[in-house]
Coordinates of C-alpha atoms in Angstrom, one line a residue:
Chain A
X28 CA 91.6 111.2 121.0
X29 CA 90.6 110.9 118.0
X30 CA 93.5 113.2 116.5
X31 CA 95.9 110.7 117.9
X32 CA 95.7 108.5 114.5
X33 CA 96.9 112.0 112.7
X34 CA 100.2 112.0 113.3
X35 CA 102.2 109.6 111.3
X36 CA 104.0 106.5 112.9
X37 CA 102.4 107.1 116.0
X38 CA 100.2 104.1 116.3
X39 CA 103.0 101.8 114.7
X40 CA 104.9 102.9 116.8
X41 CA 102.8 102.3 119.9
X42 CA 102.0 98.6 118.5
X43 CA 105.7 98.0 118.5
X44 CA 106.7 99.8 122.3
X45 CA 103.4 97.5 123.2
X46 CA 104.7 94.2 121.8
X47 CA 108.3 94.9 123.3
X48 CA 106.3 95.2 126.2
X49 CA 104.4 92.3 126.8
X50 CA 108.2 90.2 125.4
X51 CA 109.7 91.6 128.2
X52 CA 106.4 90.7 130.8
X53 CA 106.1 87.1 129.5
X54 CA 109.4 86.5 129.4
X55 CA 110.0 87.5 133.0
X56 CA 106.7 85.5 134.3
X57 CA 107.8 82.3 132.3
X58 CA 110.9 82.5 133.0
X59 CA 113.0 79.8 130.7
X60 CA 116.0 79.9 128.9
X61 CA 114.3 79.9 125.9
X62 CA 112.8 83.3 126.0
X63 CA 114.7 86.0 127.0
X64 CA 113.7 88.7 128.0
X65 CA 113.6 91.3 125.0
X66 CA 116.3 94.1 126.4
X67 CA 118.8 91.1 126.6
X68 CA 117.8 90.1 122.8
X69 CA 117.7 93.7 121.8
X70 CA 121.1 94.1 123.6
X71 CA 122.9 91.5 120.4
X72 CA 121.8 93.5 118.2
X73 CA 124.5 96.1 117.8
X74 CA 126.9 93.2 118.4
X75 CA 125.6 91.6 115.5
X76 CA 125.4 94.6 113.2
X77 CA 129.1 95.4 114.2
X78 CA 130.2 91.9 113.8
X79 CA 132.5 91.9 110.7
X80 CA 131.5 87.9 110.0
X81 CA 127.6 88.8 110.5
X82 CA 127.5 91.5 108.4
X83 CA 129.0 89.4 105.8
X84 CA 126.9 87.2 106.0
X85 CA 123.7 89.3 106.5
X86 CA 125.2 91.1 103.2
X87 CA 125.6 87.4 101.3
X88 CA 121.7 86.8 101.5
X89 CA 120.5 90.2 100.6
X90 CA 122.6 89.5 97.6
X91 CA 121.6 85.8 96.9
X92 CA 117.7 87.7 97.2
X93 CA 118.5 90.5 94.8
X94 CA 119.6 88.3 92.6
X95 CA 116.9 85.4 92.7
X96 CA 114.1 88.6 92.8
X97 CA 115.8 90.1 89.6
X98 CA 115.8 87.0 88.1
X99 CA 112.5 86.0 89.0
X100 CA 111.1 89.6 87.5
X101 CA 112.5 89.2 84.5
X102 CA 111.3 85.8 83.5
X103 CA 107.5 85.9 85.4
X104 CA 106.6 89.6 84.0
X105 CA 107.3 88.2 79.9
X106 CA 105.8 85.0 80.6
X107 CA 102.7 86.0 82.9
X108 CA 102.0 89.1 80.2
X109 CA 102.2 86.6 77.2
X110 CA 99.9 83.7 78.9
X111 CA 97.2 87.1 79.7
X112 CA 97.1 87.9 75.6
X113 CA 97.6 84.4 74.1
X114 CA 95.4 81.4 75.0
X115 CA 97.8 79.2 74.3
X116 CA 100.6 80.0 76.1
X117 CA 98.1 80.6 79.0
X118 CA 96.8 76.5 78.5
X119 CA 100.8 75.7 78.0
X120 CA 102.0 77.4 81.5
X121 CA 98.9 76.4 83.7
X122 CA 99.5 72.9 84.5
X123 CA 102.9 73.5 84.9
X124 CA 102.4 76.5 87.7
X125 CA 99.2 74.6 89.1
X126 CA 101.6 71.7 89.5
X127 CA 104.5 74.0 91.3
X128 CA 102.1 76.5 93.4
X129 CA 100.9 74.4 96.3
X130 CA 104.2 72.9 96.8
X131 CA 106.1 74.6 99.5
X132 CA 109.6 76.2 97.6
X133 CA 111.2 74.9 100.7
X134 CA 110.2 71.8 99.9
X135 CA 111.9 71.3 96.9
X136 CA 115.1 72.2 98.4
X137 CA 116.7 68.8 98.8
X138 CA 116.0 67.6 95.4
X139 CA 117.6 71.1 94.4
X140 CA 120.5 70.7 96.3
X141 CA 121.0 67.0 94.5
X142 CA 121.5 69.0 91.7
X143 CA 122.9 72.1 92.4
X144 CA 124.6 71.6 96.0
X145 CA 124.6 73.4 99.0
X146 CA 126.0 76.5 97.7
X147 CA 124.6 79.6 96.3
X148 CA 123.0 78.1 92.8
X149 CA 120.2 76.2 95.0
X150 CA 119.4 79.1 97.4
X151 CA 119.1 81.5 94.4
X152 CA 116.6 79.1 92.7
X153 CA 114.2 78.5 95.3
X154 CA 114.1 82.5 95.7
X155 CA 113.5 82.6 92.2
X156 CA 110.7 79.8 92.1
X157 CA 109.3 81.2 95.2
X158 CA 109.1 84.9 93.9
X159 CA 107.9 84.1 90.5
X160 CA 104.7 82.3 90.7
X161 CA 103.0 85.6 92.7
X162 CA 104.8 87.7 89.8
X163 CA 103.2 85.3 87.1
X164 CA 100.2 85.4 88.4
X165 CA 99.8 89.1 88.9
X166 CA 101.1 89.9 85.4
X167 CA 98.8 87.3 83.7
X168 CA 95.6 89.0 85.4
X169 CA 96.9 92.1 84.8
X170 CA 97.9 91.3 81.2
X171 CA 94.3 89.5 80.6
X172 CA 92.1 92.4 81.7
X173 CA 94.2 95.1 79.9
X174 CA 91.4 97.0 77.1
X175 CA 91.7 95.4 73.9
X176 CA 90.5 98.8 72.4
X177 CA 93.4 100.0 73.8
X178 CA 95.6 97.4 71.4
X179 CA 93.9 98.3 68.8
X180 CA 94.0 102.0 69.1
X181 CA 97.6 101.2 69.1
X182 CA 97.7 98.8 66.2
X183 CA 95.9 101.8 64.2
X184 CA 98.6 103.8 64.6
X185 CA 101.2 101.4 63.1
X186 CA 102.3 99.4 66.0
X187 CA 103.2 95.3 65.8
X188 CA 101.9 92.3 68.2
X189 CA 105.2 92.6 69.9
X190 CA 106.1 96.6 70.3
X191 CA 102.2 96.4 72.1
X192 CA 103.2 93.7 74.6
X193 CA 106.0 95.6 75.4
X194 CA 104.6 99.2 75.5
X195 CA 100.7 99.0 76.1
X196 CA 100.3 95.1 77.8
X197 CA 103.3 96.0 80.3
X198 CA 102.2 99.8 81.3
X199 CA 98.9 99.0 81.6
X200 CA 99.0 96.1 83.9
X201 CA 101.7 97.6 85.8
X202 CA 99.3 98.3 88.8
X203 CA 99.0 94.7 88.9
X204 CA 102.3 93.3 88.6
X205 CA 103.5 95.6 91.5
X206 CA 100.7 93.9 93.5
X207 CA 102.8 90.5 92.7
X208 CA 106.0 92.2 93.0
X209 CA 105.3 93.0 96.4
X210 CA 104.1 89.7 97.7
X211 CA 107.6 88.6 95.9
X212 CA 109.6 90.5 97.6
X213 CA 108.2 89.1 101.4
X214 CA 108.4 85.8 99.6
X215 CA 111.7 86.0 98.6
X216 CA 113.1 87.1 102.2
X217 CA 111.1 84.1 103.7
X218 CA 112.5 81.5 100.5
X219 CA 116.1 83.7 101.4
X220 CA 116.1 82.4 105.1
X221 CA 114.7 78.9 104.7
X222 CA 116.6 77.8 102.2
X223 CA 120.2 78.6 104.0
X224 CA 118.2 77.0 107.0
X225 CA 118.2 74.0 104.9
X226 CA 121.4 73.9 103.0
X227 CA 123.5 75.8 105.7
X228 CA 126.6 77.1 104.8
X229 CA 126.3 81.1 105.0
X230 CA 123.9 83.8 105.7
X231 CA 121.2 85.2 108.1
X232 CA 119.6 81.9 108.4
X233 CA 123.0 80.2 109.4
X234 CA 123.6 82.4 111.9
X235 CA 120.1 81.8 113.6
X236 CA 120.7 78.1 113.5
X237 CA 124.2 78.2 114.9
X238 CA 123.0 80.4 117.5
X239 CA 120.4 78.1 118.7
X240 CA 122.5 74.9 118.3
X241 CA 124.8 77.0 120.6
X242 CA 121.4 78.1 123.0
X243 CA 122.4 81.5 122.0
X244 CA 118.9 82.5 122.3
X245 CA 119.2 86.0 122.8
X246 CA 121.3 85.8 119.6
X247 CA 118.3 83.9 118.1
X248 CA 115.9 86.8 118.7
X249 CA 117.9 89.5 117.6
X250 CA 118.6 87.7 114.2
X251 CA 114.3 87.5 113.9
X252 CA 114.3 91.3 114.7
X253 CA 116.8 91.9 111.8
X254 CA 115.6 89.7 109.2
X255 CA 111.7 91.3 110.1
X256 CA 113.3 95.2 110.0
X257 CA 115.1 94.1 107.1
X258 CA 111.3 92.7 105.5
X259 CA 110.1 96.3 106.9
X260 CA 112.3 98.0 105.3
X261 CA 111.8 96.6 101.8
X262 CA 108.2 96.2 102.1
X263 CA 107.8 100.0 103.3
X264 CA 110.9 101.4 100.1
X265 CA 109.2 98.7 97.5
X266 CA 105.6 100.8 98.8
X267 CA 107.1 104.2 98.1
X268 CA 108.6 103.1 94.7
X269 CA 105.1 101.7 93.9
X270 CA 103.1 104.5 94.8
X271 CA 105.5 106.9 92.7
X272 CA 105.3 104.3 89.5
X273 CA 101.6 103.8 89.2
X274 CA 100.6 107.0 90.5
X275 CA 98.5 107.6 87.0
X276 CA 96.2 104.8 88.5
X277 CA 95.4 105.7 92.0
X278 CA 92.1 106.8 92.2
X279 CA 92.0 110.7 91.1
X280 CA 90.9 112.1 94.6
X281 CA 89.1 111.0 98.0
X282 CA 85.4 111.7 98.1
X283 CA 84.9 114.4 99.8
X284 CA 81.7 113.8 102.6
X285 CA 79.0 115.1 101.5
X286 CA 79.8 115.7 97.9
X287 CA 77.7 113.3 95.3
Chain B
X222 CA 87.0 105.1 49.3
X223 CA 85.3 102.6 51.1
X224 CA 84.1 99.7 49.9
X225 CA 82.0 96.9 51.7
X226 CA 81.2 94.2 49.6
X227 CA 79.2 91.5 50.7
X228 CA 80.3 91.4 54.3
X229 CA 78.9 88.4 57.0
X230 CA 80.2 87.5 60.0
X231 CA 79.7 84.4 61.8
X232 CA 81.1 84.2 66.0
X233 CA 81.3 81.3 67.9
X234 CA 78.6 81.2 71.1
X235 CA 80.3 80.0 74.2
X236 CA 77.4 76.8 73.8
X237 CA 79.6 76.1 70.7
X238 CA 76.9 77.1 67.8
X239 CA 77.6 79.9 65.7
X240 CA 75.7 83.2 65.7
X241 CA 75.5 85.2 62.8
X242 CA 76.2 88.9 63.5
X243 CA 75.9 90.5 60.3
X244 CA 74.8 89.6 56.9
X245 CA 75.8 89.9 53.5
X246 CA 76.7 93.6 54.0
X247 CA 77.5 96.3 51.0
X248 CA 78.3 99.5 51.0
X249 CA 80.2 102.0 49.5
X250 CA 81.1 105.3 51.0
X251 CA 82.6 108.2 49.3
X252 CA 85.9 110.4 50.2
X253 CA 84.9 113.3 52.2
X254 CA 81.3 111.6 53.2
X255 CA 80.3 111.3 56.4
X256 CA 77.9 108.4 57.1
X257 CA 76.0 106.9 59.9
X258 CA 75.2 103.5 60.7
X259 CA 72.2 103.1 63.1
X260 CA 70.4 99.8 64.3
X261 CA 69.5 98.4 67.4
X262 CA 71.7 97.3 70.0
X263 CA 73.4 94.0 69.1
X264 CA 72.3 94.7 65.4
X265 CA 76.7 94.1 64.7
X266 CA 77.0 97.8 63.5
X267 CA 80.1 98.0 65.7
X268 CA 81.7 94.8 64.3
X269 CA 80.9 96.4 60.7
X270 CA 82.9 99.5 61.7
X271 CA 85.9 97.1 63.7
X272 CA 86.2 95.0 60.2
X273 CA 86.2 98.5 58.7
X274 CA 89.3 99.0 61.0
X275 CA 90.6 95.5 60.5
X276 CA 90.8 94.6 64.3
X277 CA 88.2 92.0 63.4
X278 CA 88.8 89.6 59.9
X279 CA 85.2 89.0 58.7
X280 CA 83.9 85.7 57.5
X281 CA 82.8 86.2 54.5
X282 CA 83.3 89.5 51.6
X283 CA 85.7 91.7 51.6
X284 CA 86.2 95.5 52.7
X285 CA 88.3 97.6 50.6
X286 CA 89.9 101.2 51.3
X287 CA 91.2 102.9 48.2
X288 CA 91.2 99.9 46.3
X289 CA 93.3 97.7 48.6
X290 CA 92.0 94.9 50.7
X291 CA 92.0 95.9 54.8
X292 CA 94.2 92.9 55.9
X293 CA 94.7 94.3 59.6
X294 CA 94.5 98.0 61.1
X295 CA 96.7 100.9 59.5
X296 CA 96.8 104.7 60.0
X297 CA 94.8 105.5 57.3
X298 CA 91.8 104.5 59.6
X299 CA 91.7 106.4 62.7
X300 CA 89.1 104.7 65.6
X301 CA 87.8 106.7 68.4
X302 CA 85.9 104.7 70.8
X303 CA 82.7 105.0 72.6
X304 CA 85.2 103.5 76.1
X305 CA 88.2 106.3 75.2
X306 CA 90.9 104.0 75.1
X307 CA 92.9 106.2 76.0
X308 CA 97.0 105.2 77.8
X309 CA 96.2 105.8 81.3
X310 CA 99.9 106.5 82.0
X311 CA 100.3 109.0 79.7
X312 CA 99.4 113.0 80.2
X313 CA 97.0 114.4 77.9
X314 CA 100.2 115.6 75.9
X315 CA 101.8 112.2 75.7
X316 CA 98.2 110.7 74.6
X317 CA 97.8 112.9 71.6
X318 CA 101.8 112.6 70.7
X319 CA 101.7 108.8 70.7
X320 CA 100.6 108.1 67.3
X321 CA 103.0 110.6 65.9
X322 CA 106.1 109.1 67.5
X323 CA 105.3 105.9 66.3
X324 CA 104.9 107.2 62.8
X325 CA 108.7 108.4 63.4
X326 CA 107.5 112.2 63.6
X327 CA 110.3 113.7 65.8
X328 CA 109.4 114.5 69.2
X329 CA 109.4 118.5 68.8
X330 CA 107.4 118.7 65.5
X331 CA 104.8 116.1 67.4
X332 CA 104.8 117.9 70.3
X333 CA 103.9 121.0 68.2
X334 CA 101.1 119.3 66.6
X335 CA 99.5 117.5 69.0
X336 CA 99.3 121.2 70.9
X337 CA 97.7 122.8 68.3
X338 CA 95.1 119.5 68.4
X339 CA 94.8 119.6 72.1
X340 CA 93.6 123.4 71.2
X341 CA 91.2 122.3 68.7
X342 CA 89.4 119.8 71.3
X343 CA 89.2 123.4 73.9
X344 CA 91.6 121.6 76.2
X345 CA 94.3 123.9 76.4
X346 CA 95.9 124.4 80.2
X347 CA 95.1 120.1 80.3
X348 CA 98.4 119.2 78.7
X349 CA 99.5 117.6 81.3
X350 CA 96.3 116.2 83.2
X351 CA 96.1 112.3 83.2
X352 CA 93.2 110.2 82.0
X353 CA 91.5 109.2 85.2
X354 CA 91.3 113.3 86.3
X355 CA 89.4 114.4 83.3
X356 CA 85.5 113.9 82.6
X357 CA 84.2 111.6 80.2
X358 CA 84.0 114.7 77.6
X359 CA 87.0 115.5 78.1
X360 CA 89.0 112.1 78.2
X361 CA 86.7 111.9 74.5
X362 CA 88.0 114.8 73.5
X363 CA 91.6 113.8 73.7
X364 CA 91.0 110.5 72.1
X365 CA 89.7 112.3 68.9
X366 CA 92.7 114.6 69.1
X367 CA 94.8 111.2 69.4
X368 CA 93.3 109.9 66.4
X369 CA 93.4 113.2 64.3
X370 CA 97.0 113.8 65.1
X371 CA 98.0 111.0 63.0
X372 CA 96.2 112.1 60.1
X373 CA 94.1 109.0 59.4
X374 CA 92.0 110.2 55.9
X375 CA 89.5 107.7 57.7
X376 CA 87.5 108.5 60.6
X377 CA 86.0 105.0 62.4
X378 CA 83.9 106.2 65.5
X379 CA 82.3 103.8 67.1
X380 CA 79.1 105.2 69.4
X381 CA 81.5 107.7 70.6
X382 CA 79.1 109.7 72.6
X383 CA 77.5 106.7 74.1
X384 CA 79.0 107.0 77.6
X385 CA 78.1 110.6 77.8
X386 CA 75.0 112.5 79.3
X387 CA 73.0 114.7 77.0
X388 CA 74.1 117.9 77.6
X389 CA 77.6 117.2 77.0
X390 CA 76.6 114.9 73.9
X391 CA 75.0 117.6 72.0
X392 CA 77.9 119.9 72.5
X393 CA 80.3 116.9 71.2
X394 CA 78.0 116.9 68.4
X395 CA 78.3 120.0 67.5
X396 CA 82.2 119.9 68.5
X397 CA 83.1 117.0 65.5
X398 CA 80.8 119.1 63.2
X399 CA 83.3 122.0 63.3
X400 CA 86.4 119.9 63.3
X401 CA 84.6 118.0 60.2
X402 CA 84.5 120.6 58.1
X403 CA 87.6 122.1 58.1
X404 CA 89.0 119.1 56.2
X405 CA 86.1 116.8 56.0
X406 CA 87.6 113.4 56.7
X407 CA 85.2 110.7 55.5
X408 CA 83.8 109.7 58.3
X409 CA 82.1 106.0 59.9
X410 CA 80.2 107.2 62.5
X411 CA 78.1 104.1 64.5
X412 CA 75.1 105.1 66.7
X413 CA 71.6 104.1 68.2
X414 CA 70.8 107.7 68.3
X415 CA 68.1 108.6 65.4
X416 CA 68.8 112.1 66.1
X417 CA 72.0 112.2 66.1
X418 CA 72.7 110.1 63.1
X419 CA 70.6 112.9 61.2
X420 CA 72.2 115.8 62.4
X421 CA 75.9 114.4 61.6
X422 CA 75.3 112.4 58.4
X423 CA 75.2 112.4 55.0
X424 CA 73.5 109.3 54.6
X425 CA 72.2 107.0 57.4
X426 CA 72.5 103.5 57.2
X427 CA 69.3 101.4 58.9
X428 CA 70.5 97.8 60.5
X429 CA 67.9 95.1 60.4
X430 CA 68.1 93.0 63.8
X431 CA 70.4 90.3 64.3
X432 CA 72.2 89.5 61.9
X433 CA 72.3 92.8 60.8
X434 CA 71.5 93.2 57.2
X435 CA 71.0 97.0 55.4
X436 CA 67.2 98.0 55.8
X437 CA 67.7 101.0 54.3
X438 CA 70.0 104.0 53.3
X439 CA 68.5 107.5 54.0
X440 CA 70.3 110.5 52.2
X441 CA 69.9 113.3 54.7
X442 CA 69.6 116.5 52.9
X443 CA 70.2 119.1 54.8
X444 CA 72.6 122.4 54.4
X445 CA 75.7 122.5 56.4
X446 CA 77.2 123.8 58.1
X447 CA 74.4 122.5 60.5
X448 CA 73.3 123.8 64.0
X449 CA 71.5 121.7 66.6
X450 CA 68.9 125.1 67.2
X451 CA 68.0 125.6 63.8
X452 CA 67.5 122.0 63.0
X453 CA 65.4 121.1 65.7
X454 CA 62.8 123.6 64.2
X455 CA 63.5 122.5 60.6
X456 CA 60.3 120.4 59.2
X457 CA 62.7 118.4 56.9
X458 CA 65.1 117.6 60.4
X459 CA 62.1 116.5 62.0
X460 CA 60.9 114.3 59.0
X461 CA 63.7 112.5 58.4
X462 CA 63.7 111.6 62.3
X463 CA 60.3 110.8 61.9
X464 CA 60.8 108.2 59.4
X465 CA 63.8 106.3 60.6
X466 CA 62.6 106.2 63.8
X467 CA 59.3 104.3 62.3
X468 CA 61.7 102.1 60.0
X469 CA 63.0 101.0 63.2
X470 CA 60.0 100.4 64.8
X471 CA 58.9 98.6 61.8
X472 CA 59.4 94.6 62.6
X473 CA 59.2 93.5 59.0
X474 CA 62.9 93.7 57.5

């Protein structure tokens, strides 16, 4: 037995045959419209993926996503490395993100769409404020416990305040920001789908709404599956990236038992 | 080549008063010297030896290095660390190349270099280890070949030894000796080790307690080049431990 955890994707794969399973029991013991048994939901699924009008829509929020994640990177990492090395532009951005953090991104969507409208602008900014507070966050710890002998090693050998942000501060909170970038990314697929849930025009979370207006609800299922493969996917390619960027700062080797 | 001159320095507490870490420091130290400041932990030898580097600005007095005043940290004065310091994301290789690069050396001539330097420090077949796999030794090792590869004519070590056991601190000893002599950098060399201020240095400096202040200045006469077996049985070796150890005991400053 106790070889069975040795082979890879075994036990994920038993945990996902096991919740199939007890979908398609519950379903069939409860017995409402509203839960459909999961071989009917699973059956949309290639209907959807082959679905020209899906697809594009599918295709439309990955792309609102990228772009709200990209721009959320590449204002959090500056800003959260600059508030961990200078005081002041720590005490300047604190209020402001202790203001914004507890407030659901969702939350802000109808003020947003006063401004912005219904279309892409207001989607892509609640990704963006929704992925950048973990990022800011992250970078600023990671920033604020980087070595200062490790500055000034570098400011001995000739380099300025700002070459070191850029090429000590950023390397060697790296394995931090990654830890923010990853909660980001599952934050900006969850700010992806509620925000076209609340200003619905396109995308995956259209398509889930439309299909339950409709009491499409095998329809409804299958879009959850995609949009949670879709956050599998991501989480599990962002993991590999990750491990293959920071792998100077894993730990150097397992302890072997019984060694000292 | 150095030259302290009337150095304090004052920090703020977290309670808001001010603690005075050192006082009213001079020294001068000449090129090619190699000298030793010993006192007792929190004594402010290390901040001495960081306004030395200029990562810290002192309060009061001035430090100046070939006649001009240190206004911030510069090549000419090369730090090794008693925590390493060392880029974690760069190989043994890319450590030791850094400072060259960002003195504009091209990338083969550095690359050169810093291999001959990584040969000095007897890590050769390491070149492309990173940080967290080598031992504390080691990872010293290549921060002294990181700082040498730059060519700083000033050497700032601060406790550099401190982190390792005594076996591998007496070989380190012995290590910088030989790499000392073969262009005798002028060395500042900060440690709470009696023993192993005498057996580096030409003179040893004595810190008072907070705020340090100069107890004394030893000239340690010894001949070089100096090794650790012969000087343990040397009668002058053993003096001059003798006798800082009992200026250190000695309260009254």
């Amino acid at each position: 037995m106790k070889n069975l955890s040795a082979i890879p994707g075994l036990p994920p794969l038993l945990a996902t045959v096991g919740l199939l399973a007890a979908w398609e029991i519950a379903a069939r013991v409860i017995d409402i419209s509203g839960l459909p048994p999961a071989h009917e939901a699973l059956r949309e699924l290639p209907k959807i993926l082959t679905d020209k009008e899906s697809l594009l829509n599918i295709l439309d929020s990955i792309r609102r996503m990228v772009i709200g994640f990209a721009l959320a990177l590449a204002f959090a990492i500056p800003v959260g490395l600059m508030m961990g090395r200078s005081r002041f532009v720590a005490a300047f951005f604190n209020p402001l993100l202790m203001i914004i953090y507890p407030v659901p991104k969702a939350a802000l969507m109808p003020i947003i769409m006063l401004w912005l409208g219904v279309g892409d602008a207001s989607k892509t900014l609640v990704i963006f404020l929704g992925v950048s507070l973990p990022v800011i966050y992250h970078s600023y710890q990671g920033a604020r416990a980087v070595e200062e002998k490790m500055l000034w090693s570098a400011a001995a050998m000739g380099m300025g305040a700002r070459a070191r942000l850029l090429r000590i501060v950023l390397p060697a909170a790296l394995p931090e920001i990654v830890v923010g970038i990853r909660t980001g990314l599952v934050l900006a697929l969850i700010t992806m789908v509620t925000s076209e849930m609340i200003a619905r025009k396109q995308g995956v979370g259209d398509i889930l709404f439309n299909a339950l207006a409709m009491a499409q609800y095998e329809t409804v299922y299958a879009t959850i599956v995609i949009i949670g493969m879709l956050g599998f996917i991501i989480d599990v390619g962002f993991e590999r990236l990750r491990a293959h960027m920071v792998a100077w700062a894993e730990p150097a080797h397992e302890i072997a038992v019984g060694s000292t | 080549m150095i030259s302290i001159d009337r150095l304090s320095k004052s920090f703020e507490t977290a309670r808001g008063t001010s603690h005075r870490a050192l006082n009213s420091i001079s020294l001068d130290v000449a090129d090619g010297e190699f000298v030793s400041v010993l006192g007792p932990s929190g004594c402010g030898k290390s901040t001495l030896l960081y306004i030395v580097g200029g990562f810290v600005g002192p309060s009061e007095g001035a430090v100046r290095v070939k006649g001009a005043a240190v206004t911030g940290p510069g090549p000419d004065r090369g730090p090794v660390f008693q925590e390493f310091a060392l880029f974690p994301w760069k190989t043994v290789l890319g450590n030791v190349m850094y400072g060259l690069i960002e003195q504009g050396v091209a990338k083969a001539a550095a690359e050169k270099r810093a291999l001959s330097l990584i040969e000095l420090v007897h890590l050769k077949g390491y070149e492309n280890f990173y940080p967290k796999e080598l031992s504390g030794g080691m990872k010293q090792r290549v921060a002294i070949a990181r700082t040498l590869a730059y060519g700083p004519s000033i050497l700032l070590m601060d406790e550099p030894f401190g982190a390792l056991d005594a076996h591998t601190r007496t070989g380190m000893q012995h290590e910088l000796l030989e790499i000392w002599e073969r262009d005798r950098k002028t060395v500042l060399f900060v440690t709470h080790s009696v023993e192993e201020a005498v057996f580096l240095s030409d003179r040893v400096v004595v810190l008072t307690r907070s705020p340090g202040q100069i107890k004394d200045i030893l000239r340690i006469d010894l001949p070089r080049p100096r090794r650790r077996a012969e000087l343990l049985v040397d009668r002058r070796y053993q003096q001059y431990v003798v006798d800082i150890e009992k200026l250190m005991d000695n309260p009254a400053s």
